[in-house]
Amino acid sequence: MLINWSQFTPWSALGGGAVIGMAVALLVLMNGRIAGISGIVGGVLKGQKDDMGWRVAFISGLVVAPLVWQLFAALPAVRIDGSYAVMGIAGLVVGLGTRYGSGCTSGHGVCGLSRLSPRSMIATLVFMGTGFATVYVIRHVFQI
């Protein structure tokens, strides 16, 4: 593995992590809700009328933030090496994982770990390990 040191950006990553941490903390403090994206989107799709406003605002922020960032900085070029079929299947598998794991990477990895939840620690270890194994198999066994 080679690190392209000219593209290594620890300060922007640190800043982004701090902003995510603040957003998660504010959502818990203001709404008493965990910032799990799959649960937030699921609530919108189910049509939960009582708390639709903050859910739509949260999802809108996820979509609008990169567009605003692009006004101030050039975003890196996006390169995807998979076909649309592979990406579609991968998305469905991730969706199944979030249902079976009772939450997504943001809910377990960001919110659950910060609360020292044992269930979230196990879930995070499982999805990270599965991701590592998948990349290894795809790149080294199947050489795709």
PDB file of C-alpha atoms in Angstrom:
ATOM      1  CA  MET A   1       0.000   0.000   0.000  1.00  0.00           C
ATOM      2  CA  LEU A   2       1.301   3.412  -0.937  1.00  0.00           C
ATOM      3  CA  ILE A   3       0.200   6.669   0.648  1.00  0.00           C
ATOM      4  CA  ASN A   4       0.018   9.646  -1.653  1.00  0.00           C
ATOM      5  CA  TRP A   5       1.351  12.201   0.819  1.00  0.00           C
ATOM      6  CA  SER A   6       0.386  15.150  -1.381  1.00  0.00           C
ATOM      7  CA  GLN A   7      -3.271  14.047  -1.084  1.00  0.00           C
ATOM      8  CA  PHE A   8      -3.074  13.137   2.630  1.00  0.00           C
ATOM      9  CA  THR A   9      -5.432  15.509   4.456  1.00  0.00           C
ATOM     10  CA  PRO A  10      -5.513  14.768   8.175  1.00  0.00           C
ATOM     11  CA  TRP A  11      -6.718  18.251   9.177  1.00  0.00           C
ATOM     12  CA  SER A  12      -9.803  18.241   6.981  1.00  0.00           C
ATOM     13  CA  ALA A  13     -10.563  14.689   8.151  1.00  0.00           C
ATOM     14  CA  LEU A  14     -10.172  15.774  11.771  1.00  0.00           C
ATOM     15  CA  GLY A  15     -12.421  18.779  11.159  1.00  0.00           C
ATOM     16  CA  GLY A  16     -15.030  16.613   9.433  1.00  0.00           C
ATOM     17  CA  GLY A  17     -14.973  14.153  12.315  1.00  0.00           C
ATOM     18  CA  ALA A  18     -15.436  16.975  14.811  1.00  0.00           C
ATOM     19  CA  VAL A  19     -18.428  18.315  12.855  1.00  0.00           C
ATOM     20  CA  ILE A  20     -19.989  14.836  12.731  1.00  0.00           C
ATOM     21  CA  GLY A  21     -19.406  14.460  16.481  1.00  0.00           C
ATOM     22  CA  MET A  22     -21.032  17.818  17.196  1.00  0.00           C
ATOM     23  CA  ALA A  23     -24.021  17.005  14.972  1.00  0.00           C
ATOM     24  CA  VAL A  24     -24.523  13.651  16.688  1.00  0.00           C
ATOM     25  CA  ALA A  25     -24.234  15.218  20.141  1.00  0.00           C
ATOM     26  CA  LEU A  26     -26.658  18.021  19.259  1.00  0.00           C
ATOM     27  CA  LEU A  27     -29.219  15.581  17.874  1.00  0.00           C
ATOM     28  CA  VAL A  28     -29.081  13.541  21.087  1.00  0.00           C
ATOM     29  CA  LEU A  29     -29.215  16.625  23.317  1.00  0.00           C
ATOM     30  CA  MET A  30     -31.936  18.467  21.378  1.00  0.00           C
ATOM     31  CA  ASN A  31     -34.119  15.575  20.199  1.00  0.00           C
ATOM     32  CA  GLY A  32     -33.025  12.649  22.307  1.00  0.00           C
ATOM     33  CA  ARG A  33     -32.505  10.704  19.058  1.00  0.00           C
ATOM     34  CA  ILE A  34     -29.572   8.628  17.788  1.00  0.00           C
ATOM     35  CA  ALA A  35     -28.131   9.739  14.442  1.00  0.00           C
ATOM     36  CA  GLY A  36     -28.401   6.411  12.643  1.00  0.00           C
ATOM     37  CA  ILE A  37     -28.940   7.235   8.975  1.00  0.00           C
ATOM     38  CA  SER A  38     -30.838   4.026   8.177  1.00  0.00           C
ATOM     39  CA  GLY A  39     -33.274   4.708  11.022  1.00  0.00           C
ATOM     40  CA  ILE A  40     -33.725   8.338  10.005  1.00  0.00           C
ATOM     41  CA  VAL A  41     -34.370   7.438   6.356  1.00  0.00           C
ATOM     42  CA  GLY A  42     -36.582   4.527   7.438  1.00  0.00           C
ATOM     43  CA  GLY A  43     -38.734   6.936   9.461  1.00  0.00           C
ATOM     44  CA  VAL A  44     -39.195   9.144   6.404  1.00  0.00           C
ATOM     45  CA  LEU A  45     -40.096   6.183   4.195  1.00  0.00           C
ATOM     46  CA  LYS A  46     -42.579   4.882   6.773  1.00  0.00           C
ATOM     47  CA  GLY A  47     -44.186   8.323   6.845  1.00  0.00           C
ATOM     48  CA  GLN A  48     -43.876   8.946  10.591  1.00  0.00           C
ATOM     49  CA  LYS A  49     -45.722  12.260  10.704  1.00  0.00           C
ATOM     50  CA  ASP A  50     -44.891  13.229  14.296  1.00  0.00           C
ATOM     51  CA  ASP A  51     -41.164  13.736  13.677  1.00  0.00           C
ATOM     52  CA  MET A  52     -40.894  14.165   9.909  1.00  0.00           C
ATOM     53  CA  GLY A  53     -39.476  17.709  10.091  1.00  0.00           C
ATOM     54  CA  TRP A  54     -36.145  16.978  11.740  1.00  0.00           C
ATOM     55  CA  ARG A  55     -35.712  13.797   9.675  1.00  0.00           C
ATOM     56  CA  VAL A  56     -36.150  15.653   6.379  1.00  0.00           C
ATOM     57  CA  ALA A  57     -33.877  18.473   7.611  1.00  0.00           C
ATOM     58  CA  PHE A  58     -31.172  15.968   8.593  1.00  0.00           C
ATOM     59  CA  ILE A  59     -31.288  14.145   5.241  1.00  0.00           C
ATOM     60  CA  SER A  60     -31.377  17.465   3.371  1.00  0.00           C
ATOM     61  CA  GLY A  61     -28.242  18.528   5.226  1.00  0.00           C
ATOM     62  CA  LEU A  62     -26.488  15.340   4.105  1.00  0.00           C
ATOM     63  CA  VAL A  63     -27.355  16.126   0.496  1.00  0.00           C
ATOM     64  CA  VAL A  64     -26.807  19.904   0.551  1.00  0.00           C
ATOM     65  CA  ALA A  65     -23.543  19.990   2.558  1.00  0.00           C
ATOM     66  CA  PRO A  66     -21.328  18.632  -0.259  1.00  0.00           C
ATOM     67  CA  LEU A  67     -22.933  21.063  -2.693  1.00  0.00           C
ATOM     68  CA  VAL A  68     -22.151  23.991  -0.383  1.00  0.00           C
ATOM     69  CA  TRP A  69     -18.611  22.675   0.168  1.00  0.00           C
ATOM     70  CA  GLN A  70     -18.124  22.561  -3.594  1.00  0.00           C
ATOM     71  CA  LEU A  71     -18.709  26.332  -3.698  1.00  0.00           C
ATOM     72  CA  PHE A  72     -15.599  26.852  -1.558  1.00  0.00           C
ATOM     73  CA  ALA A  73     -13.301  23.988  -2.530  1.00  0.00           C
ATOM     74  CA  ALA A  74     -12.772  21.661  -5.437  1.00  0.00           C
ATOM     75  CA  LEU A  75     -14.085  18.209  -4.662  1.00  0.00           C
ATOM     76  CA  PRO A  76     -11.880  15.304  -5.718  1.00  0.00           C
ATOM     77  CA  ALA A  77     -12.872  13.408  -8.819  1.00  0.00           C
ATOM     78  CA  VAL A  78     -15.051  10.411  -8.082  1.00  0.00           C
ATOM     79  CA  ARG A  79     -13.939   7.148  -9.667  1.00  0.00           C
ATOM     80  CA  ILE A  80     -16.015   4.018  -9.228  1.00  0.00           C
ATOM     81  CA  ASP A  81     -14.541   0.772 -10.489  1.00  0.00           C
ATOM     82  CA  GLY A  82     -17.708  -1.317 -10.141  1.00  0.00           C
ATOM     83  CA  SER A  83     -20.577  -1.764 -12.555  1.00  0.00           C
ATOM     84  CA  TYR A  84     -24.069  -0.512 -11.808  1.00  0.00           C
ATOM     85  CA  ALA A  85     -25.187  -4.109 -11.203  1.00  0.00           C
ATOM     86  CA  VAL A  86     -22.442  -4.698  -8.629  1.00  0.00           C
ATOM     87  CA  MET A  87     -23.201  -1.372  -6.929  1.00  0.00           C
ATOM     88  CA  GLY A  88     -26.923  -2.208  -6.828  1.00  0.00           C
ATOM     89  CA  ILE A  89     -26.290  -5.638  -5.310  1.00  0.00           C
ATOM     90  CA  ALA A  90     -23.839  -4.118  -2.808  1.00  0.00           C
ATOM     91  CA  GLY A  91     -26.441  -1.529  -1.795  1.00  0.00           C
ATOM     92  CA  LEU A  92     -29.052  -4.228  -1.212  1.00  0.00           C
ATOM     93  CA  VAL A  93     -26.609  -6.279   0.864  1.00  0.00           C
ATOM     94  CA  VAL A  94     -25.761  -3.224   2.969  1.00  0.00           C
ATOM     95  CA  GLY A  95     -29.476  -2.551   3.430  1.00  0.00           C
ATOM     96  CA  LEU A  96     -30.028  -6.128   4.579  1.00  0.00           C
ATOM     97  CA  GLY A  97     -27.105  -5.791   6.984  1.00  0.00           C
ATOM     98  CA  THR A  98     -28.572  -2.672   8.545  1.00  0.00           C
ATOM     99  CA  ARG A  99     -31.871  -4.472   9.122  1.00  0.00           C
ATOM    100  CA  TYR A 100     -30.253  -7.585  10.617  1.00  0.00           C
ATOM    101  CA  GLY A 101     -27.794  -5.517  12.663  1.00  0.00           C
ATOM    102  CA  SER A 102     -30.530  -3.237  14.003  1.00  0.00           C
ATOM    103  CA  GLY A 103     -28.711  -0.174  12.725  1.00  0.00           C
ATOM    104  CA  CYS A 104     -26.145   1.141  10.317  1.00  0.00           C
ATOM    105  CA  THR A 105     -22.505   2.145  10.505  1.00  0.00           C
ATOM    106  CA  SER A 106     -23.360   5.659  11.631  1.00  0.00           C
ATOM    107  CA  GLY A 107     -25.713   4.486  14.354  1.00  0.00           C
ATOM    108  CA  HIS A 108     -23.440   1.789  15.728  1.00  0.00           C
ATOM    109  CA  GLY A 109     -20.012   3.137  14.770  1.00  0.00           C
ATOM    110  CA  VAL A 110     -20.429   6.781  15.682  1.00  0.00           C
ATOM    111  CA  CYS A 111     -23.266   6.938  18.187  1.00  0.00           C
ATOM    112  CA  GLY A 112     -23.105   3.490  19.760  1.00  0.00           C
ATOM    113  CA  LEU A 113     -19.348   3.487  20.318  1.00  0.00           C
ATOM    114  CA  SER A 114     -19.483   6.933  21.890  1.00  0.00           C
ATOM    115  CA  ARG A 115     -22.055   5.575  24.361  1.00  0.00           C
ATOM    116  CA  LEU A 116     -19.854   2.494  24.994  1.00  0.00           C
ATOM    117  CA  SER A 117     -22.687   0.197  23.870  1.00  0.00           C
ATOM    118  CA  PRO A 118     -21.488  -3.449  23.877  1.00  0.00           C
ATOM    119  CA  ARG A 119     -23.932  -4.318  21.077  1.00  0.00           C
ATOM    120  CA  SER A 120     -22.557  -1.477  18.955  1.00  0.00           C
ATOM    121  CA  MET A 121     -18.966  -2.514  19.664  1.00  0.00           C
ATOM    122  CA  ILE A 122     -19.710  -6.024  18.406  1.00  0.00           C
ATOM    123  CA  ALA A 123     -21.673  -4.714  15.398  1.00  0.00           C
ATOM    124  CA  THR A 124     -18.845  -2.342  14.444  1.00  0.00           C
ATOM    125  CA  LEU A 125     -16.242  -5.108  14.714  1.00  0.00           C
ATOM    126  CA  VAL A 126     -18.420  -7.379  12.567  1.00  0.00           C
ATOM    127  CA  PHE A 127     -19.097  -4.889   9.785  1.00  0.00           C
ATOM    128  CA  MET A 128     -15.496  -3.645   9.715  1.00  0.00           C
ATOM    129  CA  GLY A 129     -14.171  -7.218   9.649  1.00  0.00           C
ATOM    130  CA  THR A 130     -16.641  -8.153   6.930  1.00  0.00           C
ATOM    131  CA  GLY A 131     -15.579  -5.121   4.898  1.00  0.00           C
ATOM    132  CA  PHE A 132     -11.894  -5.991   5.250  1.00  0.00           C
ATOM    133  CA  ALA A 133     -12.551  -9.617   4.287  1.00  0.00           C
ATOM    134  CA  THR A 134     -14.681  -8.594   1.296  1.00  0.00           C
ATOM    135  CA  VAL A 135     -12.013  -6.258  -0.066  1.00  0.00           C
ATOM    136  CA  TYR A 136      -9.347  -8.929   0.419  1.00  0.00           C
ATOM    137  CA  VAL A 137     -11.395 -11.604  -1.362  1.00  0.00           C
ATOM    138  CA  ILE A 138     -12.435  -9.321  -4.229  1.00  0.00           C
ATOM    139  CA  ARG A 139      -8.945  -7.905  -4.813  1.00  0.00           C
ATOM    140  CA  HIS A 140      -6.736 -10.891  -4.081  1.00  0.00           C
ATOM    141  CA  VAL A 141      -8.783 -14.030  -4.636  1.00  0.00           C
ATOM    142  CA  PHE A 142     -10.966 -12.960  -7.560  1.00  0.00           C
ATOM    143  CA  GLN A 143      -8.564 -10.177  -8.636  1.00  0.00           C
ATOM    144  CA  ILE A 144     -11.366  -7.909  -9.762  1.00  0.00           C
TER     145      ILE A 144
END
